[in-house]
Coordinates of N, CA, C and O in Angstrom, one line a residue:
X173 N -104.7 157.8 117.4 CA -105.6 157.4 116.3 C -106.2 158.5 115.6 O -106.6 159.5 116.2
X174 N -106.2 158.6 114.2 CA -106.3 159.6 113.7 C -107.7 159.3 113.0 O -107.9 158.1 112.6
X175 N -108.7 160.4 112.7 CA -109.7 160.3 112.3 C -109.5 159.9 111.0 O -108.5 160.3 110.4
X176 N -110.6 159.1 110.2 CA -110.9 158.8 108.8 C -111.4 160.4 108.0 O -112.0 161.4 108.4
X177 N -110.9 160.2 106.9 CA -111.3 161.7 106.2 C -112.3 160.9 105.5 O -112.3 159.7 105.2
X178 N -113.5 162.0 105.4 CA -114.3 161.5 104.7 C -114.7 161.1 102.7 O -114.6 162.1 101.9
X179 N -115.0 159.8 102.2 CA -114.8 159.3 100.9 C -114.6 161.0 100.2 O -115.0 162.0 100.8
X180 N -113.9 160.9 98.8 CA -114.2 161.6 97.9 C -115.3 161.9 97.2 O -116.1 161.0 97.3
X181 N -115.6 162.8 96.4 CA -116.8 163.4 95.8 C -116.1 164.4 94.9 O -115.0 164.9 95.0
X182 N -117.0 164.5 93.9 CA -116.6 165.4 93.0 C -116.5 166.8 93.5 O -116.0 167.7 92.9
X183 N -117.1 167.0 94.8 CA -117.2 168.5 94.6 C -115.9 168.6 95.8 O -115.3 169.7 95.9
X184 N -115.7 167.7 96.5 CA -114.6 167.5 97.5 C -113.1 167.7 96.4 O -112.1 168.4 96.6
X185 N -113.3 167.2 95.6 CA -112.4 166.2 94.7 C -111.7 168.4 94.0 O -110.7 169.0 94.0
X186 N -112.9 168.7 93.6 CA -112.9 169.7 93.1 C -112.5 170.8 93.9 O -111.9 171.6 93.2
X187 N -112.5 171.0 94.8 CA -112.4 172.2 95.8 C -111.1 171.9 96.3 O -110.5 173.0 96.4
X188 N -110.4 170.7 96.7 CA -109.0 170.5 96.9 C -108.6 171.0 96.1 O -107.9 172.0 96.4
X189 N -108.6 170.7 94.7 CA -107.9 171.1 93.9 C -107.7 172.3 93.4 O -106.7 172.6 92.9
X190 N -108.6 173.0 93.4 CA -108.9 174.8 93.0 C -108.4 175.3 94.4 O -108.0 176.4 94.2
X191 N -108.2 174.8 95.7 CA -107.1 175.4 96.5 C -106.3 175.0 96.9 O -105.9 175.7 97.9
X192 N -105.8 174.1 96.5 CA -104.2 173.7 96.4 C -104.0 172.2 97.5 O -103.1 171.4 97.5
X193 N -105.1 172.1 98.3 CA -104.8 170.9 99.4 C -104.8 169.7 98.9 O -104.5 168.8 99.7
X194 N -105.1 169.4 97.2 CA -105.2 168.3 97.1 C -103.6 167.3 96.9 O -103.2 166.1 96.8
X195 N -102.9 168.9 97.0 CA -101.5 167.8 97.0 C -100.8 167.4 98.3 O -99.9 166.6 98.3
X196 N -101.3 167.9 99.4 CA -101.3 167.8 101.0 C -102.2 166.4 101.6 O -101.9 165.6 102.5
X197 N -103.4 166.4 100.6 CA -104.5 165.2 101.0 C -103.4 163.6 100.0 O -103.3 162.5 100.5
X198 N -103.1 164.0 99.0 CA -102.3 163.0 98.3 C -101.1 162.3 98.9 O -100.7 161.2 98.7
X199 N -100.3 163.6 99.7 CA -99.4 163.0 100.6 C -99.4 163.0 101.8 O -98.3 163.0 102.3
X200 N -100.4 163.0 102.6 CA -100.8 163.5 103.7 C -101.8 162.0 104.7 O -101.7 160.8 104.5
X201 N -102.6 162.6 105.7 CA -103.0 161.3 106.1 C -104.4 160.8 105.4 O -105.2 160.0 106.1
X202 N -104.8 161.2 104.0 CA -105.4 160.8 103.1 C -104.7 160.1 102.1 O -105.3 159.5 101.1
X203 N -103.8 160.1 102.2 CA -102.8 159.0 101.0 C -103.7 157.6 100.8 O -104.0 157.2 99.7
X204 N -103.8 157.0 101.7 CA -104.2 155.9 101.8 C -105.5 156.0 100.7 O -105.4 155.3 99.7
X205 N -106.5 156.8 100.8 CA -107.5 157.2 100.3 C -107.1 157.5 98.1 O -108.0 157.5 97.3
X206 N -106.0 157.7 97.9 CA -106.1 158.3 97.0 C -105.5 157.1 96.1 O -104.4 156.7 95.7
X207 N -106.9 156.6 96.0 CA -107.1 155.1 94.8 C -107.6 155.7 93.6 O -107.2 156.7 93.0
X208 N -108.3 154.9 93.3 CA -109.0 155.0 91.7 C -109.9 156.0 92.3 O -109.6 157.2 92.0
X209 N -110.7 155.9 92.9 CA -111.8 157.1 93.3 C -111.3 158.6 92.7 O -111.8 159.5 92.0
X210 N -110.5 158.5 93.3 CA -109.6 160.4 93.2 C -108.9 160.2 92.2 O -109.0 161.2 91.4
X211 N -108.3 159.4 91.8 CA -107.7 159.4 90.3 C -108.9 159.8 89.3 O -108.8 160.8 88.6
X212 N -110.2 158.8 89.4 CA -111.2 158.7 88.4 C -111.6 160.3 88.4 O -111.4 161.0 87.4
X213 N -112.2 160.8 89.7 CA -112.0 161.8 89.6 C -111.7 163.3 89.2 O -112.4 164.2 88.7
X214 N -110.4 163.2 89.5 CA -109.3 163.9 89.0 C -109.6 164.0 87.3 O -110.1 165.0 86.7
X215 N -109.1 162.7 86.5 CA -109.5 162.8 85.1 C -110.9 163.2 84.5 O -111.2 163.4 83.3
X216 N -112.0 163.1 85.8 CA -113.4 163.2 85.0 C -113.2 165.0 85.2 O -113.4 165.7 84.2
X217 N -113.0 165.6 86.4 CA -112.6 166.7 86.5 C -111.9 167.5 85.6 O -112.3 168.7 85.5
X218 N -110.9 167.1 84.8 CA -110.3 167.7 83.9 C -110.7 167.5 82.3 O -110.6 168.3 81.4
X219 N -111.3 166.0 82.1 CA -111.7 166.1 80.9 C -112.8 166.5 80.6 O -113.1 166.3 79.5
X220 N -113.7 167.1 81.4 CA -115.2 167.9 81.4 C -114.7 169.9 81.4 O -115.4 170.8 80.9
X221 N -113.5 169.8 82.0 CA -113.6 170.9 82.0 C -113.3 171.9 83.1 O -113.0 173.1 83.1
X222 N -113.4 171.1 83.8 CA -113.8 171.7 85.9 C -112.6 172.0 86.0 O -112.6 173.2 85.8
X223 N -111.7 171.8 86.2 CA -110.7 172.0 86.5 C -109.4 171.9 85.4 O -109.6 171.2 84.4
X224 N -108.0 172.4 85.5 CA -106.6 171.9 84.7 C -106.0 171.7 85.7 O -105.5 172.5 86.6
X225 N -106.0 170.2 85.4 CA -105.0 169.3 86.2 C -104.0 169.6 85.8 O -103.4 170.0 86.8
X226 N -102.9 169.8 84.6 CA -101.9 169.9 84.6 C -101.2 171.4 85.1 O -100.0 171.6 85.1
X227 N -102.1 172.2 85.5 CA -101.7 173.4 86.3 C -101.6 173.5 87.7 O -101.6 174.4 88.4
X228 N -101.6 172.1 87.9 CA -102.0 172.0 89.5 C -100.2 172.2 90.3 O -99.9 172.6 91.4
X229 N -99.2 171.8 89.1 CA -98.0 172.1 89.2 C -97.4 173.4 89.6 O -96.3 173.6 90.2
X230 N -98.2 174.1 89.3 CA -98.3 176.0 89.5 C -98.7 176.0 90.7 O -98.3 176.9 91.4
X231 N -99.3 175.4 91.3 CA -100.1 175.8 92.5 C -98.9 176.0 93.9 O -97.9 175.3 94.0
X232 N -99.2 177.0 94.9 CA -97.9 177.3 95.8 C -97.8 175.8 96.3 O -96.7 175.2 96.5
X233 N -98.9 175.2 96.5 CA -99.1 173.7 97.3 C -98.4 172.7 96.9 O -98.0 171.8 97.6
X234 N -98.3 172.9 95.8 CA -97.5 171.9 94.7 C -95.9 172.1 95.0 O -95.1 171.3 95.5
X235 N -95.6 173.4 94.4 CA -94.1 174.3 94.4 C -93.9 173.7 96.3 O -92.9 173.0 96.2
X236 N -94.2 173.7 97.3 CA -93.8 173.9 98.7 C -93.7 172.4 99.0 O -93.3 172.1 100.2
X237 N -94.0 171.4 98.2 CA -94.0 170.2 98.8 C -92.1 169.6 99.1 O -91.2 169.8 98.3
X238 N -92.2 169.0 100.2 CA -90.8 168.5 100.3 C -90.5 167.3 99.6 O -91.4 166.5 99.6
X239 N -89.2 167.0 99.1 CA -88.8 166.1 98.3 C -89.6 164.8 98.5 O -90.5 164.6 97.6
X240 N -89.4 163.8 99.5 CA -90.9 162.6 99.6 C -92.2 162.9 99.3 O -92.8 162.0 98.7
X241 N -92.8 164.0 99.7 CA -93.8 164.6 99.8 C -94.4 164.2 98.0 O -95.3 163.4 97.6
X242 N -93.4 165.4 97.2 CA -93.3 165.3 95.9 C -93.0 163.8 95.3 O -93.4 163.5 94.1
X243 N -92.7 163.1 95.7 CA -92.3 162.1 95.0 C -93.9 161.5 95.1 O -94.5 161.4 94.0
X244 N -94.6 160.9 96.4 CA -95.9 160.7 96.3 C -97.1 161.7 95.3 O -97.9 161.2 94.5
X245 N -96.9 163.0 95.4 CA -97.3 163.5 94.3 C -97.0 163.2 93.2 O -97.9 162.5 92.6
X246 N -95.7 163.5 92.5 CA -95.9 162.2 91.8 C -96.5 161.1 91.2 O -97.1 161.3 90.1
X247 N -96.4 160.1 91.8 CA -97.0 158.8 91.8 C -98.3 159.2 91.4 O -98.7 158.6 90.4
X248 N -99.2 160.3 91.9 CA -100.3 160.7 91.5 C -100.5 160.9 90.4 O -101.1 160.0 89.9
X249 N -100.1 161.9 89.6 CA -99.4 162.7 88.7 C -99.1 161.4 87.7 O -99.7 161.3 86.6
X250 N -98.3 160.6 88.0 CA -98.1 159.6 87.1 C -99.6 158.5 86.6 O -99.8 157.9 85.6
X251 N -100.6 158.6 87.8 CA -102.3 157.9 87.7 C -102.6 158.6 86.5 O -102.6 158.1 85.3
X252 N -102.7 159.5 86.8 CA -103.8 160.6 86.1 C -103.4 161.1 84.9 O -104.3 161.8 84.4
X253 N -102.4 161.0 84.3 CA -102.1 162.2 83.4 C -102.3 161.4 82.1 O -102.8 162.0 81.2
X254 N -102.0 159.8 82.0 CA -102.0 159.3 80.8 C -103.6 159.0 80.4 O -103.9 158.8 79.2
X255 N -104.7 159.2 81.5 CA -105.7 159.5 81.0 C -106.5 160.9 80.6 O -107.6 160.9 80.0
X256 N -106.0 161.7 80.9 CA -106.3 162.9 80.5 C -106.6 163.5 78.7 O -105.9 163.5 77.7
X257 N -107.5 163.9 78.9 CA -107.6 164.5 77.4 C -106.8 165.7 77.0 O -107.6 166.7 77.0
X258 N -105.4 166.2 76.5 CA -105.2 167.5 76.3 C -104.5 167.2 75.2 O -104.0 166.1 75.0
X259 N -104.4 168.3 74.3 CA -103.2 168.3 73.2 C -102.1 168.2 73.3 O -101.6 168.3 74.4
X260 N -101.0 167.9 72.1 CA -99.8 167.6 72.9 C -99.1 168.8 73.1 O -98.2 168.8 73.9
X261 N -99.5 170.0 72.4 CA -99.0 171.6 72.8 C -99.3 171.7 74.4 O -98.3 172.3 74.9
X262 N -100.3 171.3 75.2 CA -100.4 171.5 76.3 C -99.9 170.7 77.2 O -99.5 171.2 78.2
X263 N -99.7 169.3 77.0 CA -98.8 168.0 77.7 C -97.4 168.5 77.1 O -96.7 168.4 78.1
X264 N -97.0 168.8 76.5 CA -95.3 169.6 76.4 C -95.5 170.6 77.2 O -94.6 170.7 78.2
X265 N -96.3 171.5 77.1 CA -95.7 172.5 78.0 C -95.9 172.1 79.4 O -94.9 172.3 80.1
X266 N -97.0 171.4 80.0 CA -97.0 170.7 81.4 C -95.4 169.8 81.7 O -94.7 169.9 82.8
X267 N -95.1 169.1 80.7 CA -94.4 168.1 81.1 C -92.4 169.2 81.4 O -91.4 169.1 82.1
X268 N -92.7 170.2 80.3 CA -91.6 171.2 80.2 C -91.4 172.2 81.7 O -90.6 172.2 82.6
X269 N -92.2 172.6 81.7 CA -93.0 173.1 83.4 C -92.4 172.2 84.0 O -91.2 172.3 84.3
X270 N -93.2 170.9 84.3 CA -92.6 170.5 85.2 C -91.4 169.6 85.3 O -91.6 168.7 86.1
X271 N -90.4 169.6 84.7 CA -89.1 169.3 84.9 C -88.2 170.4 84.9 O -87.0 170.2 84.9
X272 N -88.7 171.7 84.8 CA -87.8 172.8 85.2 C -88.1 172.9 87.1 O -87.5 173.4 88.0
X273 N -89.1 172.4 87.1 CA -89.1 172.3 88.8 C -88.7 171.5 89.6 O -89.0 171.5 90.8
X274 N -87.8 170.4 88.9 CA -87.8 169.0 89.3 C -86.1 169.3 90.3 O -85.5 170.3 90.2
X275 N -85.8 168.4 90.9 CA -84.6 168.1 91.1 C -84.6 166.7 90.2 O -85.5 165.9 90.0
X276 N -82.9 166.9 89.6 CA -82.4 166.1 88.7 C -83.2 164.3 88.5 O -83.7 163.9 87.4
X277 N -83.2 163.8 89.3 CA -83.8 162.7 89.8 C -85.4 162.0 90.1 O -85.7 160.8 90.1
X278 N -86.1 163.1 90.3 CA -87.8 163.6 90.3 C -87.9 163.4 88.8 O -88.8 162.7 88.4
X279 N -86.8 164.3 87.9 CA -87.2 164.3 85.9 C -88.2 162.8 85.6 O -89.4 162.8 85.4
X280 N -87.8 162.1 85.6 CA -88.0 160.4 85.6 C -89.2 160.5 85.7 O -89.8 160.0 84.8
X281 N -89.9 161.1 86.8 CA -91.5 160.9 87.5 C -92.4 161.9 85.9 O -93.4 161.8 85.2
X282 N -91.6 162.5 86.1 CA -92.4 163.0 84.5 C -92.4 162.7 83.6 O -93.5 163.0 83.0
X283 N -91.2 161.8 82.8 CA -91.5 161.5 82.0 C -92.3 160.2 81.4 O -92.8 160.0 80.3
X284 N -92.0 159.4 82.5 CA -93.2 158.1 82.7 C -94.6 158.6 82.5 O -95.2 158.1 81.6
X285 N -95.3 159.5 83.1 CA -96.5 159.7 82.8 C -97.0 160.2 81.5 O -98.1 160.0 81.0
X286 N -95.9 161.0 80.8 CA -95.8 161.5 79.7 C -95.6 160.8 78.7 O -95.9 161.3 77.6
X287 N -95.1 159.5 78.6 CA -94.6 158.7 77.6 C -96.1 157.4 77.5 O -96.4 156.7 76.5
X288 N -96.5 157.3 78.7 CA -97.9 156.8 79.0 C -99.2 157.6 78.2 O -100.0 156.9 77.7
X289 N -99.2 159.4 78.2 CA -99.6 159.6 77.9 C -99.8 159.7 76.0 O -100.8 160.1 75.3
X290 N -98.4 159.3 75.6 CA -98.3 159.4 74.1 C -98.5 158.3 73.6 O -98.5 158.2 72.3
X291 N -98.8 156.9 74.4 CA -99.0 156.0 74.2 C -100.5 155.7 74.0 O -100.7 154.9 73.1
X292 N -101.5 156.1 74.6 CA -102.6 156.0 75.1 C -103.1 157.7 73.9 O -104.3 158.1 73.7
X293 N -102.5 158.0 73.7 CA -103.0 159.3 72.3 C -102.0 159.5 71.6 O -101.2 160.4 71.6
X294 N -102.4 158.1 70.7 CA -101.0 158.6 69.4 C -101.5 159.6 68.1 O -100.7 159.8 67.2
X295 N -102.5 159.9 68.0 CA -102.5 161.3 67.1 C -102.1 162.4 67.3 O -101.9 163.3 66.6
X296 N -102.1 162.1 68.8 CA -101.1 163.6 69.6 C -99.8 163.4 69.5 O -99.0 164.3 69.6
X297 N -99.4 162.2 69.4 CA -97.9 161.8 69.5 C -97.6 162.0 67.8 O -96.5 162.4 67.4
X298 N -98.3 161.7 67.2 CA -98.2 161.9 65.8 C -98.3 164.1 65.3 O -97.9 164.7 64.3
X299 N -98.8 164.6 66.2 CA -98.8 166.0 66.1 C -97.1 166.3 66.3 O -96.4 167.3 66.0
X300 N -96.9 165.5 66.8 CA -95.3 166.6 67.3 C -94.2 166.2 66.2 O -93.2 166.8 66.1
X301 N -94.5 164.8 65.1 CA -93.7 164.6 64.2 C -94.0 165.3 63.3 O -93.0 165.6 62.6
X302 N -95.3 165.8 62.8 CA -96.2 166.8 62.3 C -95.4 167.9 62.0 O -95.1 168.5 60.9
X303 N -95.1 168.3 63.5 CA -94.6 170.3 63.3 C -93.0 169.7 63.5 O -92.3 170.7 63.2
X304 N -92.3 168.9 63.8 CA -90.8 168.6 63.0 C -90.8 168.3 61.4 O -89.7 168.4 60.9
X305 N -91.5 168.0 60.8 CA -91.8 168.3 59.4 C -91.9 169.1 58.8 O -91.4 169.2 57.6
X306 N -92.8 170.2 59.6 CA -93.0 171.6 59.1 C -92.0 172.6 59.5 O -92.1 173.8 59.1
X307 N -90.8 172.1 60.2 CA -89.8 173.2 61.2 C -90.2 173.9 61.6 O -90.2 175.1 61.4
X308 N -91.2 172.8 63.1 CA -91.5 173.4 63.9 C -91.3 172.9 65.0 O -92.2 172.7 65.8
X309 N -89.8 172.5 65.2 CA -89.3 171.3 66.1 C -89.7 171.8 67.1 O -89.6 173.0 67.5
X310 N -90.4 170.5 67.9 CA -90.4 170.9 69.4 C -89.1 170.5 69.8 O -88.2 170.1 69.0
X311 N -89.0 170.8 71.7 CA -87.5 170.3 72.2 C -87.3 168.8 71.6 O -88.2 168.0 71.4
X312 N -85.9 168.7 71.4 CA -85.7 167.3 70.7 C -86.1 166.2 71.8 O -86.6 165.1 71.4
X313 N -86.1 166.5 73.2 CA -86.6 165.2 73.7 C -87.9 165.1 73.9 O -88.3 164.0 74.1
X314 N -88.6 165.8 73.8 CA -90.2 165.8 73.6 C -90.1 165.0 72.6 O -90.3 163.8 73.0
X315 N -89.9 165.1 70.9 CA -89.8 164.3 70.1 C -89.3 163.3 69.8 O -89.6 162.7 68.8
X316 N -88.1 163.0 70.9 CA -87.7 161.6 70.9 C -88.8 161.0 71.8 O -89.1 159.9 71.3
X317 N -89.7 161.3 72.8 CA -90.4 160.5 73.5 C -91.7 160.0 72.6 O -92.2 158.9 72.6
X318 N -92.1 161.3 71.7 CA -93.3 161.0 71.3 C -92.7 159.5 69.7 O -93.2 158.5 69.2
X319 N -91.7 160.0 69.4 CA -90.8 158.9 68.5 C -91.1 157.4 69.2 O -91.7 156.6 68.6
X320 N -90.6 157.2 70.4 CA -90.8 156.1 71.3 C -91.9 155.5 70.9 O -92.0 154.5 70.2
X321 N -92.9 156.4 71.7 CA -94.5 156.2 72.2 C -95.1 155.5 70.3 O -95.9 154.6 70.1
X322 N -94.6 156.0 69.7 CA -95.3 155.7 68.1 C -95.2 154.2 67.9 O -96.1 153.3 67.8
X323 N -93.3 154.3 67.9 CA -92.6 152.9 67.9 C -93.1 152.0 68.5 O -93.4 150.9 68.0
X324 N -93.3 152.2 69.3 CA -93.9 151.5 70.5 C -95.3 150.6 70.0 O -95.3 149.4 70.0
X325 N -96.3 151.4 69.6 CA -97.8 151.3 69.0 C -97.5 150.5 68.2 O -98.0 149.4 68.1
X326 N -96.3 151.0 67.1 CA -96.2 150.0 65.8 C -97.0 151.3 64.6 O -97.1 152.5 64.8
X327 N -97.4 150.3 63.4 CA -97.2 151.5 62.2 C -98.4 152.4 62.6 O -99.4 151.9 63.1
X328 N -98.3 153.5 62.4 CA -99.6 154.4 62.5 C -99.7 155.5 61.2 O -98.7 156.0 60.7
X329 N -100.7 155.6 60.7 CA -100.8 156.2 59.4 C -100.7 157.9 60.2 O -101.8 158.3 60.8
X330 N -99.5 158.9 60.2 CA -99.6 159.9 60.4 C -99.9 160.9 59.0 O -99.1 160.8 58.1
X331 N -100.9 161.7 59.0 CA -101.2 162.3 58.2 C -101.2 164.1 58.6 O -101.5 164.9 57.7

């Protein structure tokens, strides 16, 4: 019988993550635990400032996870990201990042949370048709997703 970890807290919530365990606690025998609490969390953590969640991919804890492991991370990763506040310069390079680390099949886990997140911020999704206007193409599939995510919304006055 394995002991209960005790609830999350911001400063719990915070200190996993600034040293890498929170992706061990995500897939680990705190999984169970990682509801809305640690999601909410997580996004209040990053959109205040405290932390960059989408750097948590850099982290050795992140890079060492084994294939299941990652895939639950993941799942995480897919909670949290469509509420996050960042530009889409910084969600391209997160989402670019992390499918150069991906095995072929993992790609998918990324781009769900990413296409979530252009959905949920279409003036950011409207920035990347922006700088292909200006020839300042991002990768064409970045801008085919953020193309989707628009479509998707229906008309949006990009300016």
């Amino acid at each position: 019988m394995t002991q209960d970890a005790p609830p999350w807290t911001t400063d719990s919530a915070k200190a996993d993550f600034l040293s890498g365990a929170l992706w061990n606690a995500v897939t680990g025998r705190r999984a169970s635990e990682a509801d809305a609490t640690l999601d909410d969390l997580c996004v209040d953590l990053h959109n205040t400032g405290e932390i960059d969640f989408l750097a948590g991919i850099d982290q050795p804890a992140f890079v060492a996870l084994q294939r299941y492991e990652r895939w639950q991370a993941l799942e995480f990763i897919g909670r949290v990201t469509p509420r996050l506040s960042s530009t889409w310069r910084e969600m391209a390079d997160f989402v670019s990042r992390a499918i150069a680390t991906m095995d072929g099949g993992d790609a998918y886990e990324i781009h769900k949370p990413f296409l979530a997140w252009l959905k949920a911020h279409p003036t950011e999704a409207s920035a990347a048709v922006v700088l292909a206007e200006n020839d300042e193409t991002p990768e064409p599939w970045l801008l085919e997703r953020a193309l989707i995510a628009l479509s998707d919304l229906g008309p949006i006055d990009i300016q």
